[in-house]
CSV table of C-alpha atoms in Angstrom, one decimal:
chain,number,residue,atom,x,y,z
A,1,UNK,CA,-32.7,-153.9,51.1
A,2,UNK,CA,-33.2,-151.2,48.4
A,3,UNK,CA,-36.2,-149.0,48.1
A,4,UNK,CA,-38.3,-149.2,45.0
A,5,UNK,CA,-38.1,-146.3,42.7
A,6,UNK,CA,-41.2,-144.3,41.8
A,7,UNK,CA,-41.4,-146.1,38.5
A,8,UNK,CA,-40.1,-149.4,39.6
A,9,UNK,CA,-41.8,-152.6,40.8
A,10,UNK,CA,-43.5,-152.8,44.1
A,11,UNK,CA,-41.5,-153.6,47.2
A,12,UNK,CA,-42.2,-157.3,46.9
A,13,UNK,CA,-44.8,-158.3,49.4
A,14,UNK,CA,-46.4,-161.6,48.2
A,15,UNK,CA,-50.1,-161.7,47.8
A,16,UNK,CA,-50.4,-163.6,51.1
A,17,UNK,CA,-48.1,-161.1,52.9
A,18,UNK,CA,-50.1,-158.2,51.5
A,19,UNK,CA,-53.4,-159.8,52.6
A,20,UNK,CA,-52.0,-160.5,56.1
A,21,UNK,CA,-50.7,-157.0,56.5
A,22,UNK,CA,-54.0,-155.4,55.4
A,23,UNK,CA,-55.9,-157.6,57.8
A,24,UNK,CA,-53.6,-156.7,60.7
A,25,UNK,CA,-53.8,-153.0,59.9
A,26,UNK,CA,-57.6,-153.2,59.7
A,27,UNK,CA,-57.9,-154.9,63.0
A,28,UNK,CA,-55.5,-152.6,64.9
A,29,UNK,CA,-56.4,-149.2,63.3
A,30,UNK,CA,-59.5,-149.5,61.2
A,31,UNK,CA,-57.5,-148.3,58.2
A,32,UNK,CA,-58.4,-150.3,55.1
A,33,UNK,CA,-56.4,-150.8,52.0
A,34,UNK,CA,-57.5,-152.7,48.9
A,35,UNK,CA,-55.4,-154.3,46.2
A,36,UNK,CA,-55.7,-151.1,44.3
A,37,UNK,CA,-53.6,-149.4,47.0
A,38,UNK,CA,-50.9,-152.0,46.8
A,39,UNK,CA,-48.1,-149.8,45.5
A,40,UNK,CA,-48.9,-147.1,48.0
A,41,UNK,CA,-48.7,-149.7,50.8
A,42,UNK,CA,-45.7,-151.5,49.5
A,43,UNK,CA,-43.7,-148.4,49.3
A,44,UNK,CA,-44.4,-147.2,52.8
A,45,UNK,CA,-43.8,-150.6,54.3
A,46,UNK,CA,-40.5,-150.9,52.6
A,47,UNK,CA,-39.5,-147.5,53.7
A,48,UNK,CA,-40.2,-148.4,57.3
A,49,UNK,CA,-38.5,-151.8,56.9
A,50,UNK,CA,-35.4,-150.0,55.7
A,51,UNK,CA,-35.6,-147.5,58.5
A,52,UNK,CA,-35.6,-150.2,61.2
A,53,UNK,CA,-33.1,-152.5,59.3
A,54,UNK,CA,-35.4,-155.4,58.8
A,55,UNK,CA,-35.0,-157.5,55.6
A,56,UNK,CA,-37.9,-159.8,55.7
A,57,UNK,CA,-41.6,-158.7,55.8
A,58,UNK,CA,-42.7,-161.5,58.2
A,59,UNK,CA,-40.1,-160.2,60.7
A,60,UNK,CA,-41.4,-156.7,60.3
A,61,UNK,CA,-45.0,-157.8,60.8
A,62,UNK,CA,-43.9,-159.5,64.0
A,63,UNK,CA,-42.3,-156.3,65.1
A,64,UNK,CA,-45.6,-154.5,64.5
A,65,UNK,CA,-47.6,-157.2,66.3
A,66,UNK,CA,-45.5,-157.7,69.3
A,67,UNK,CA,-43.5,-154.5,70.0
A,68,UNK,CA,-44.7,-153.6,73.5
A,69,UNK,CA,-44.4,-149.8,73.0
A,70,UNK,CA,-46.3,-149.9,69.7
A,71,UNK,CA,-43.9,-147.3,68.4
A,72,UNK,CA,-43.2,-148.8,65.1
A,73,UNK,CA,-46.9,-149.3,64.3
A,74,UNK,CA,-47.4,-145.6,65.1
A,75,UNK,CA,-44.6,-144.6,62.8
A,76,UNK,CA,-46.0,-146.7,60.0
A,77,UNK,CA,-49.5,-145.3,60.5
A,78,UNK,CA,-48.0,-141.9,60.3
A,79,UNK,CA,-46.7,-142.8,56.8
A,80,UNK,CA,-49.9,-144.5,55.7
A,81,UNK,CA,-52.2,-141.5,56.3
A,82,UNK,CA,-52.2,-138.5,54.0
A,83,UNK,CA,-52.4,-135.2,55.7
A,84,UNK,CA,-53.0,-132.5,53.1
A,85,UNK,CA,-55.3,-129.7,54.1
A,86,UNK,CA,-55.6,-125.9,54.4
A,87,UNK,CA,-57.5,-123.3,56.4
A,88,UNK,CA,-61.2,-122.7,55.7
A,89,UNK,CA,-61.4,-125.8,53.5
A,90,UNK,CA,-65.0,-126.8,52.6
A,91,UNK,CA,-66.1,-123.5,54.1
A,92,UNK,CA,-69.8,-124.2,53.5
A,93,UNK,CA,-69.9,-126.4,56.6
A,94,UNK,CA,-68.3,-123.8,58.8
A,95,UNK,CA,-70.9,-121.3,57.4
A,96,UNK,CA,-73.6,-123.8,58.3
A,97,UNK,CA,-72.1,-124.2,61.8
A,98,UNK,CA,-72.3,-120.5,62.6
A,99,UNK,CA,-75.4,-119.6,60.6
A,100,UNK,CA,-77.7,-122.4,61.8
A,101,UNK,CA,-76.4,-125.5,63.5
A,102,UNK,CA,-75.0,-124.0,66.7
A,103,UNK,CA,-78.1,-121.9,67.3
A,104,UNK,CA,-80.0,-125.1,67.2
A,105,UNK,CA,-77.5,-126.9,69.5
A,106,UNK,CA,-77.8,-124.2,72.2
A,107,UNK,CA,-81.6,-123.8,72.0
A,108,UNK,CA,-82.9,-124.0,75.5
A,109,UNK,CA,-79.5,-124.0,77.2
A,110,UNK,CA,-78.5,-121.6,79.9
A,111,UNK,CA,-76.0,-118.9,79.1
A,112,UNK,CA,-72.6,-120.1,80.4
A,113,UNK,CA,-73.2,-123.7,79.6
A,114,UNK,CA,-70.7,-125.8,77.6
A,115,UNK,CA,-70.7,-126.4,73.9
A,116,UNK,CA,-68.4,-129.2,72.7
A,117,UNK,CA,-67.0,-129.4,69.2
A,118,UNK,CA,-64.6,-132.2,68.0
A,119,UNK,CA,-62.4,-132.2,65.0
A,120,UNK,CA,-61.7,-136.0,64.4
A,121,UNK,CA,-58.8,-136.6,62.0
A,122,UNK,CA,-57.5,-133.0,62.5
A,123,UNK,CA,-54.2,-133.7,60.7
A,124,UNK,CA,-51.9,-130.6,61.1
A,125,UNK,CA,-54.6,-128.5,62.8
A,126,UNK,CA,-56.0,-126.4,60.0
A,127,UNK,CA,-59.6,-127.6,60.6
A,128,UNK,CA,-59.9,-127.0,64.4
A,129,UNK,CA,-58.2,-123.6,64.1
A,130,UNK,CA,-60.5,-122.8,61.2
A,131,UNK,CA,-63.5,-123.7,63.4
A,132,UNK,CA,-62.1,-121.6,66.3
A,133,UNK,CA,-61.6,-118.6,64.1
A,134,UNK,CA,-65.0,-118.9,62.5
A,135,UNK,CA,-66.7,-119.1,65.9
A,136,UNK,CA,-64.9,-116.1,67.2
A,137,UNK,CA,-65.5,-114.1,64.1
A,138,UNK,CA,-68.9,-115.1,63.0
A,139,UNK,CA,-71.1,-116.8,65.7
A,140,UNK,CA,-73.1,-114.0,67.2
A,141,UNK,CA,-73.6,-115.9,70.5
A,142,UNK,CA,-70.0,-117.0,71.0
A,143,UNK,CA,-69.6,-115.0,74.2
A,144,UNK,CA,-72.6,-116.5,75.8
A,145,UNK,CA,-71.2,-120.0,76.1
A,146,UNK,CA,-68.1,-121.8,77.2
A,147,UNK,CA,-66.9,-123.6,74.0
A,148,UNK,CA,-64.6,-126.6,74.2
A,149,UNK,CA,-62.7,-127.6,71.1
A,150,UNK,CA,-61.3,-131.1,70.8
A,151,UNK,CA,-59.0,-132.2,68.0
A,152,UNK,CA,-57.6,-135.7,67.4
A,153,UNK,CA,-55.6,-137.7,64.9
A,154,UNK,CA,-54.1,-141.1,64.7
A,155,UNK,CA,-50.8,-139.6,63.4
A,156,UNK,CA,-48.5,-138.4,66.2
A,157,UNK,CA,-46.3,-136.4,64.0
A,158,UNK,CA,-49.1,-134.3,62.5
A,159,UNK,CA,-50.5,-133.7,66.0
A,160,UNK,CA,-47.2,-132.2,67.1
A,161,UNK,CA,-47.3,-129.9,64.1
A,162,UNK,CA,-50.9,-129.0,64.9
A,163,UNK,CA,-50.0,-128.0,68.5
A,164,UNK,CA,-47.0,-126.0,67.2
A,165,UNK,CA,-49.4,-124.2,64.8
A,166,UNK,CA,-46.8,-123.1,62.2
A,167,UNK,CA,-48.1,-122.9,58.6
A,168,UNK,CA,-46.8,-121.9,55.3
A,169,UNK,CA,-48.5,-119.5,52.9
A,170,UNK,CA,-50.1,-122.4,51.0
A,171,UNK,CA,-52.1,-123.4,54.0
A,172,UNK,CA,-53.4,-119.9,54.4
A,173,UNK,CA,-54.3,-119.1,50.8
A,174,UNK,CA,-58.1,-119.4,51.3
A,175,UNK,CA,-58.1,-117.2,54.4
A,176,UNK,CA,-58.8,-113.4,54.3
A,177,UNK,CA,-55.6,-111.5,55.0
A,178,UNK,CA,-57.1,-109.5,57.8
A,179,UNK,CA,-57.8,-112.7,59.7
A,180,UNK,CA,-54.3,-113.9,59.0
A,181,UNK,CA,-53.0,-110.7,60.5
A,182,UNK,CA,-55.3,-110.9,63.4
A,183,UNK,CA,-54.7,-114.5,64.5
A,184,UNK,CA,-51.1,-115.3,63.2
A,185,UNK,CA,-47.6,-114.0,63.9
A,186,UNK,CA,-45.3,-113.9,60.9
A,187,UNK,CA,-42.1,-115.9,61.7
A,188,UNK,CA,-40.3,-115.3,58.4
A,189,UNK,CA,-41.0,-115.0,54.6
A,190,UNK,CA,-42.5,-118.5,54.5
A,191,UNK,CA,-44.1,-119.3,57.8
A,192,UNK,CA,-46.8,-118.0,60.1
A,193,UNK,CA,-47.7,-119.2,63.6
A,194,UNK,CA,-51.2,-119.1,65.0
A,195,UNK,CA,-51.5,-117.1,68.2
A,196,UNK,CA,-50.8,-118.9,71.5
A,197,UNK,CA,-54.2,-118.2,73.0
A,198,UNK,CA,-55.8,-120.3,70.2
A,199,UNK,CA,-53.2,-123.0,70.4
A,200,UNK,CA,-53.9,-123.4,74.1
A,201,UNK,CA,-57.6,-123.4,73.8
A,202,UNK,CA,-57.8,-126.6,71.8
A,203,UNK,CA,-57.4,-130.1,73.3
A,204,UNK,CA,-55.2,-132.1,70.9
A,205,UNK,CA,-55.0,-135.9,71.5
A,206,UNK,CA,-53.7,-139.0,69.8
A,207,UNK,CA,-56.8,-141.1,69.1
A,208,UNK,CA,-57.5,-144.2,67.0
A,209,UNK,CA,-61.2,-144.0,66.3
A,210,UNK,CA,-61.3,-147.7,65.8
A,211,UNK,CA,-60.4,-148.2,69.5
A,212,UNK,CA,-63.5,-148.2,71.8
A,213,UNK,CA,-61.3,-147.5,74.8
A,214,UNK,CA,-59.9,-144.3,73.4
A,215,UNK,CA,-63.3,-143.3,72.0
A,216,UNK,CA,-64.8,-143.6,75.5
A,217,UNK,CA,-63.0,-140.3,76.3
A,218,UNK,CA,-65.4,-138.5,74.0
A,219,UNK,CA,-68.9,-138.0,75.3
A,220,UNK,CA,-71.4,-135.2,75.2
A,221,UNK,CA,-70.2,-133.7,71.9
A,222,UNK,CA,-72.5,-131.3,70.2
A,223,UNK,CA,-70.8,-131.2,66.8
A,224,UNK,CA,-68.3,-133.6,65.3
A,225,UNK,CA,-66.3,-132.8,62.2
A,226,UNK,CA,-65.1,-136.0,60.6
A,227,UNK,CA,-64.3,-134.9,57.1
A,228,UNK,CA,-62.4,-137.1,54.6
A,229,UNK,CA,-61.4,-139.5,57.4
A,230,UNK,CA,-63.7,-142.4,56.9
A,231,UNK,CA,-62.5,-142.8,53.3
A,232,UNK,CA,-59.6,-144.8,54.7
A,233,UNK,CA,-62.0,-147.3,56.3
A,234,UNK,CA,-63.8,-150.2,54.8
A,235,UNK,CA,-67.6,-150.6,55.0
A,236,UNK,CA,-67.6,-152.4,58.3
A,237,UNK,CA,-65.0,-150.0,59.7
A,238,UNK,CA,-67.3,-147.1,58.7
A,239,UNK,CA,-70.3,-148.6,60.4
A,240,UNK,CA,-68.3,-149.2,63.6
A,241,UNK,CA,-66.8,-145.7,63.5
A,242,UNK,CA,-70.2,-144.0,63.0
A,243,UNK,CA,-71.6,-146.1,65.8
A,244,UNK,CA,-68.9,-144.8,68.1
A,245,UNK,CA,-69.5,-141.2,66.9
A,246,UNK,CA,-73.2,-141.8,67.7
A,247,UNK,CA,-72.2,-142.7,71.3
A,248,UNK,CA,-70.0,-139.6,71.5
A,249,UNK,CA,-72.7,-137.2,70.4
A,250,UNK,CA,-75.3,-135.6,72.6
A,251,UNK,CA,-78.9,-136.1,71.5
A,252,UNK,CA,-79.6,-133.8,68.5
A,253,UNK,CA,-75.8,-133.3,68.0
A,254,UNK,CA,-74.5,-133.0,64.5
A,255,UNK,CA,-71.8,-134.8,62.5
A,256,UNK,CA,-70.2,-133.1,59.5
A,257,UNK,CA,-68.7,-135.4,56.8
A,258,UNK,CA,-66.6,-134.5,53.7
A,259,UNK,CA,-68.3,-133.4,50.6
A,260,UNK,CA,-67.8,-136.8,48.9
A,261,UNK,CA,-69.0,-138.8,51.8
A,262,UNK,CA,-72.6,-139.8,52.5
A,263,UNK,CA,-73.9,-141.1,55.8
A,264,UNK,CA,-76.6,-143.0,54.0
A,265,UNK,CA,-74.0,-145.4,52.7
A,266,UNK,CA,-72.5,-145.9,56.1
A,267,UNK,CA,-75.2,-146.0,58.7
A,268,UNK,CA,-78.9,-145.4,59.2
A,269,UNK,CA,-78.4,-144.0,62.7
A,270,UNK,CA,-78.4,-140.4,61.7
A,271,UNK,CA,-81.0,-138.1,60.2
A,272,UNK,CA,-79.8,-136.0,57.3
A,273,UNK,CA,-80.6,-132.3,57.9
A,274,UNK,CA,-80.6,-129.9,55.0
A,275,UNK,CA,-79.6,-126.4,56.0
A,276,UNK,CA,-79.1,-123.5,53.5
A,277,UNK,CA,-75.4,-123.9,53.5
A,278,UNK,CA,-74.9,-127.7,53.9
A,279,UNK,CA,-76.3,-131.1,54.7
A,280,UNK,CA,-75.3,-132.3,58.2
A,281,UNK,CA,-76.3,-135.5,59.9
A,282,UNK,CA,-78.1,-135.4,63.2
A,283,UNK,CA,-78.4,-137.8,66.1
A,284,UNK,CA,-82.1,-138.2,66.9
A,285,UNK,CA,-83.4,-136.9,70.2
A,286,UNK,CA,-84.1,-140.5,71.4
B,1,UNK,CA,-62.6,-115.3,74.9
B,2,UNK,CA,-65.5,-117.8,74.6
B,3,UNK,CA,-63.2,-120.7,74.0
B,4,UNK,CA,-62.2,-122.6,77.1
B,5,UNK,CA,-59.8,-125.4,77.6
B,6,UNK,CA,-61.5,-128.7,77.0
B,7,UNK,CA,-61.8,-131.2,79.8
B,8,UNK,CA,-61.9,-134.8,78.5
B,9,UNK,CA,-62.9,-137.8,80.6
B,10,UNK,CA,-59.2,-138.4,81.5
B,11,UNK,CA,-58.4,-142.1,81.7
B,12,UNK,CA,-61.9,-143.1,80.6
B,13,UNK,CA,-62.5,-146.8,80.0
B,14,UNK,CA,-65.2,-148.0,77.7
B,15,UNK,CA,-68.6,-148.2,79.4
B,16,UNK,CA,-68.6,-151.9,78.9
B,17,UNK,CA,-65.6,-152.2,81.1
B,18,UNK,CA,-66.7,-149.6,83.6
B,19,UNK,CA,-70.1,-151.3,84.0
B,20,UNK,CA,-68.6,-154.6,84.7
B,21,UNK,CA,-70.1,-158.1,84.3
B,22,UNK,CA,-70.9,-159.9,81.1
B,23,UNK,CA,-72.4,-157.7,78.4
B,24,UNK,CA,-74.7,-160.6,77.6
B,25,UNK,CA,-76.6,-159.9,80.8
B,26,UNK,CA,-77.5,-156.3,79.8
B,27,UNK,CA,-78.4,-157.0,76.3
B,28,UNK,CA,-82.0,-157.0,77.5
B,29,UNK,CA,-81.6,-153.9,79.6
B,30,UNK,CA,-84.5,-151.4,79.5
B,31,UNK,CA,-82.0,-148.6,78.6
B,32,UNK,CA,-81.3,-148.5,74.9
B,33,UNK,CA,-77.9,-146.9,75.4
B,34,UNK,CA,-76.9,-149.9,77.6
B,35,UNK,CA,-78.2,-152.4,75.1
B,36,UNK,CA,-76.2,-150.6,72.4
B,37,UNK,CA,-73.1,-150.8,74.5
B,38,UNK,CA,-73.7,-154.4,75.2
B,39,UNK,CA,-74.1,-155.1,71.4
B,40,UNK,CA,-70.9,-153.2,70.7
B,41,UNK,CA,-69.0,-155.2,73.2
B,42,UNK,CA,-70.3,-158.5,71.9
B,43,UNK,CA,-69.1,-158.0,68.4
B,44,UNK,CA,-65.9,-159.9,69.1
B,45,UNK,CA,-67.7,-162.9,70.6
B,46,UNK,CA,-69.0,-165.7,68.4
B,47,UNK,CA,-70.7,-167.3,71.4
B,48,UNK,CA,-73.0,-164.2,71.6
B,49,UNK,CA,-74.5,-164.8,68.2
B,50,UNK,CA,-77.7,-166.5,69.5
B,51,UNK,CA,-78.3,-163.7,72.0
B,52,UNK,CA,-77.6,-160.9,69.5
B,53,UNK,CA,-79.9,-162.6,67.0
B,54,UNK,CA,-82.7,-163.0,69.5
B,55,UNK,CA,-82.5,-159.4,70.6
B,56,UNK,CA,-82.5,-158.3,67.0
B,57,UNK,CA,-85.8,-160.0,66.4
B,58,UNK,CA,-87.4,-157.9,69.2
B,59,UNK,CA,-85.4,-154.7,69.0
B,60,UNK,CA,-87.3,-151.6,68.1
B,61,UNK,CA,-84.7,-148.9,68.8
B,62,UNK,CA,-83.0,-148.1,65.4
B,63,UNK,CA,-79.7,-147.3,67.0
B,64,UNK,CA,-79.6,-150.5,69.0
B,65,UNK,CA,-80.7,-152.5,65.9
B,66,UNK,CA,-77.9,-151.0,63.9
B,67,UNK,CA,-75.4,-151.9,66.6
B,68,UNK,CA,-76.7,-155.5,66.8
B,69,UNK,CA,-76.4,-155.9,63.1
B,70,UNK,CA,-72.8,-154.5,63.1
B,71,UNK,CA,-71.9,-156.8,65.9
B,72,UNK,CA,-73.2,-159.8,64.0
B,73,UNK,CA,-71.2,-158.7,60.9
B,74,UNK,CA,-68.2,-158.2,63.1
B,75,UNK,CA,-68.2,-161.8,64.3
B,76,UNK,CA,-68.1,-162.8,60.6
B,77,UNK,CA,-69.1,-166.4,61.3
B,78,UNK,CA,-71.4,-168.8,59.5
B,79,UNK,CA,-73.6,-168.8,62.6
B,80,UNK,CA,-74.0,-165.1,62.3
B,81,UNK,CA,-74.9,-165.3,58.7
B,82,UNK,CA,-77.4,-168.0,59.5
B,83,UNK,CA,-78.8,-165.9,62.3
B,84,UNK,CA,-79.3,-162.9,59.9
B,85,UNK,CA,-80.9,-164.8,57.0
B,86,UNK,CA,-84.4,-165.5,58.6
B,87,UNK,CA,-84.8,-161.7,59.1
B,88,UNK,CA,-85.0,-161.4,55.3
B,89,UNK,CA,-88.6,-162.6,55.6
B,90,UNK,CA,-89.4,-159.8,58.1
B,91,UNK,CA,-92.3,-157.4,57.3
B,92,UNK,CA,-90.1,-154.6,58.7
B,93,UNK,CA,-88.5,-152.9,55.7
B,94,UNK,CA,-85.8,-151.2,57.8
B,95,UNK,CA,-84.7,-154.5,59.3
B,96,UNK,CA,-84.8,-156.3,56.0
B,97,UNK,CA,-82.6,-153.7,54.4
B,98,UNK,CA,-80.2,-153.7,57.3
B,99,UNK,CA,-79.9,-157.4,57.0
B,100,UNK,CA,-79.2,-157.3,53.3
B,101,UNK,CA,-76.6,-154.6,53.8
B,102,UNK,CA,-75.0,-156.6,56.6
B,103,UNK,CA,-74.9,-159.9,54.7
B,104,UNK,CA,-73.1,-158.0,51.9
B,105,UNK,CA,-70.4,-156.9,54.3
B,106,UNK,CA,-69.7,-160.4,55.6
B,107,UNK,CA,-67.3,-162.9,54.0
B,108,UNK,CA,-68.8,-164.4,50.9
B,109,UNK,CA,-67.7,-167.9,51.9
B,110,UNK,CA,-70.0,-167.8,55.0
B,111,UNK,CA,-72.9,-166.0,53.4
B,112,UNK,CA,-73.3,-168.0,50.2
B,113,UNK,CA,-74.2,-171.3,51.9
B,114,UNK,CA,-76.9,-169.6,53.8
B,115,UNK,CA,-78.3,-167.5,51.0
B,116,UNK,CA,-78.1,-169.9,48.0
B,117,UNK,CA,-80.9,-172.2,49.3
B,118,UNK,CA,-83.2,-169.2,49.3
B,119,UNK,CA,-83.1,-169.2,45.5
B,120,UNK,CA,-85.6,-172.0,45.7
B,121,UNK,CA,-87.8,-170.6,48.5
B,122,UNK,CA,-91.5,-170.6,48.1
B,123,UNK,CA,-91.8,-166.9,48.6
B,124,UNK,CA,-90.8,-165.0,45.4
B,125,UNK,CA,-89.7,-162.0,47.5
B,126,UNK,CA,-87.2,-164.1,49.3
B,127,UNK,CA,-85.9,-165.4,46.0
B,128,UNK,CA,-85.5,-161.8,44.8
B,129,UNK,CA,-83.6,-160.8,47.9
B,130,UNK,CA,-81.4,-163.8,47.4
B,131,UNK,CA,-80.6,-163.0,43.8
B,132,UNK,CA,-79.8,-159.4,44.7
B,133,UNK,CA,-77.5,-160.5,47.5
B,134,UNK,CA,-75.7,-163.2,45.5
B,135,UNK,CA,-75.1,-160.7,42.8
B,136,UNK,CA,-72.9,-158.7,45.2
B,137,UNK,CA,-71.0,-161.6,46.7
B,138,UNK,CA,-67.5,-162.1,45.4
B,139,UNK,CA,-68.0,-165.8,45.2
B,140,UNK,CA,-67.0,-168.2,42.4
B,141,UNK,CA,-70.5,-169.8,42.2
B,142,UNK,CA,-72.2,-166.5,41.8
B,143,UNK,CA,-72.7,-166.4,38.0
B,144,UNK,CA,-73.8,-170.1,37.8
B,145,UNK,CA,-76.4,-169.6,40.5
B,146,UNK,CA,-77.8,-166.5,38.9
B,147,UNK,CA,-77.8,-168.3,35.5
B,148,UNK,CA,-79.8,-171.1,37.1
B,149,UNK,CA,-82.4,-168.7,38.3
B,150,UNK,CA,-82.8,-167.1,34.9
B,151,UNK,CA,-83.2,-170.5,33.2
B,152,UNK,CA,-85.5,-172.1,35.8
B,153,UNK,CA,-87.4,-169.7,38.1
B,154,UNK,CA,-91.1,-169.5,37.1
B,155,UNK,CA,-91.5,-165.9,38.4
B,156,UNK,CA,-90.4,-163.2,35.9
B,157,UNK,CA,-89.6,-160.7,38.5
B,158,UNK,CA,-87.2,-163.1,40.2
B,159,UNK,CA,-85.5,-163.7,36.8
B,160,UNK,CA,-85.2,-160.0,36.2
B,161,UNK,CA,-83.5,-159.5,39.6
B,162,UNK,CA,-81.0,-162.1,38.5
B,163,UNK,CA,-80.5,-160.3,35.2
B,164,UNK,CA,-79.9,-157.1,37.0
B,165,UNK,CA,-77.3,-158.8,39.3
B,166,UNK,CA,-75.6,-160.4,36.3
B,167,UNK,CA,-75.5,-157.1,34.4
B,168,UNK,CA,-73.8,-155.5,37.4
B,169,UNK,CA,-71.2,-158.2,37.3
B,170,UNK,CA,-70.1,-156.9,33.9
B,171,UNK,CA,-69.1,-160.3,32.7
B,172,UNK,CA,-69.8,-160.8,29.0
B,173,UNK,CA,-70.4,-164.5,29.7
B,174,UNK,CA,-73.7,-163.4,31.1
B,175,UNK,CA,-75.1,-162.3,27.8
B,176,UNK,CA,-76.2,-165.7,26.4
B,177,UNK,CA,-77.8,-166.4,29.7
B,178,UNK,CA,-79.8,-163.2,29.6
B,179,UNK,CA,-80.8,-163.9,26.0
B,180,UNK,CA,-82.2,-167.2,27.0
B,181,UNK,CA,-84.6,-165.4,29.2
B,182,UNK,CA,-86.0,-163.6,26.1
B,183,UNK,CA,-87.0,-167.0,24.8
B,184,UNK,CA,-88.7,-168.0,28.0
B,185,UNK,CA,-90.8,-164.8,28.3
B,186,UNK,CA,-91.1,-163.6,24.6
B,187,UNK,CA,-94.2,-161.5,25.3
B,188,UNK,CA,-93.0,-159.6,28.3
B,189,UNK,CA,-91.9,-156.1,27.3
B,190,UNK,CA,-89.7,-155.6,30.3
B,191,UNK,CA,-87.8,-158.8,29.5
B,192,UNK,CA,-87.3,-157.6,25.9
B,193,UNK,CA,-86.1,-154.3,27.2
B,194,UNK,CA,-83.6,-156.0,29.7
B,195,UNK,CA,-82.2,-158.3,27.0
B,196,UNK,CA,-81.7,-155.3,24.7
B,197,UNK,CA,-80.0,-153.4,27.5
B,198,UNK,CA,-77.7,-156.4,28.2
B,199,UNK,CA,-76.8,-156.6,24.6
B,200,UNK,CA,-75.9,-152.9,24.5
B,201,UNK,CA,-73.9,-153.2,27.7
B,202,UNK,CA,-71.9,-156.2,26.8
B,203,UNK,CA,-71.3,-155.2,23.2
B,204,UNK,CA,-70.2,-151.7,24.4
B,205,UNK,CA,-72.7,-150.0,22.0
């Protein structure tokens, strides 16, 4: 089987095949692709079909459905999700975190108690490491509490890269140079690695947020960052995901969405809170 | 350093599994969190539609209500659509809006047979909700049904809801239908305004 060129026709899934594939992917992962994404999907499916030496799409779909290890589905998902990000992206929400939200979260808590922050859809790790550095540098009460940082993604490859913590200059361009020097080790002309102490402080895990069993691991979160992840879900998938985030959050906990995402179009469970730096969404007290 | 290694729940199982038993039995639990977990677990079960619907009619906790609605949408069955439709007559605006949103997210093929009869309901508000909903359903009968409303409904506000839905469809075939409304209500300034707006929209002016 030959791969389609960038300018060529799509890989050749029939309308029924494409529909069957999208339904399957939606049910298993929550990822949702419309007809408009057909070329994107076709190309990635044909790449994987070529990689495993399968000529017929139905045969490949059966492999995805019935492979006991789930390995091929994972590899395909890795190709279907885009993981382009950089340090200190959408900094206004990190400003909001340290200027206002965390102070509210810990109000009334004893010194030494836990604060839990989760970066869902963390890709190659820029977001959780940015949160960690921002906390250490800018939250005045950081030493009073034991802060747990969780990071998860559905893509196993990017998680490995996140744990490795090696980045090129492009990822660090928005970061002040003194912080790069403080938290990274230069490996060569092109690459920097984040310090081991930070790498070890974050709990990275492979999580499909459409899977209630996996989501049950996450409870008592104070802040969830879920930025630019739900854009891959359809309306129902977004409702279900926000419902599971609701269960994962502590009362009065906050969820941070990407700048183009609005909770009002996904769920009425959360209360929008306008802070000087950003709008966050809060789980009500009861 | 203030960052400490996180401690997840390990091999946690969903609360629904951990609590055991049939989630149907704790759908009426006093604890809203337990009711929410029950509703979440029942989203895969068409047999739970009557219980979910019954609970929805009584539920006052917004988070549980949202989960009940999501569970009914998740089942995606005609029975679920039929269970949601009566709530369109609710006096509770939050519930009504949630139901409209939920019906929009269900398959058009199961929603349309439940909603289309509402176009002839005695309550004009119900007819308005039905027109709004039908306007958003990707169903082949949508334009004909809305055209029928515009040609026959005695209440101008219902007709205008259908006009709005038709205009959102962007189909130029809607223009003659909208223009007919101008003939039915020649003295209504808002109808005149809507017809002019439709002409501008469909002529690209």
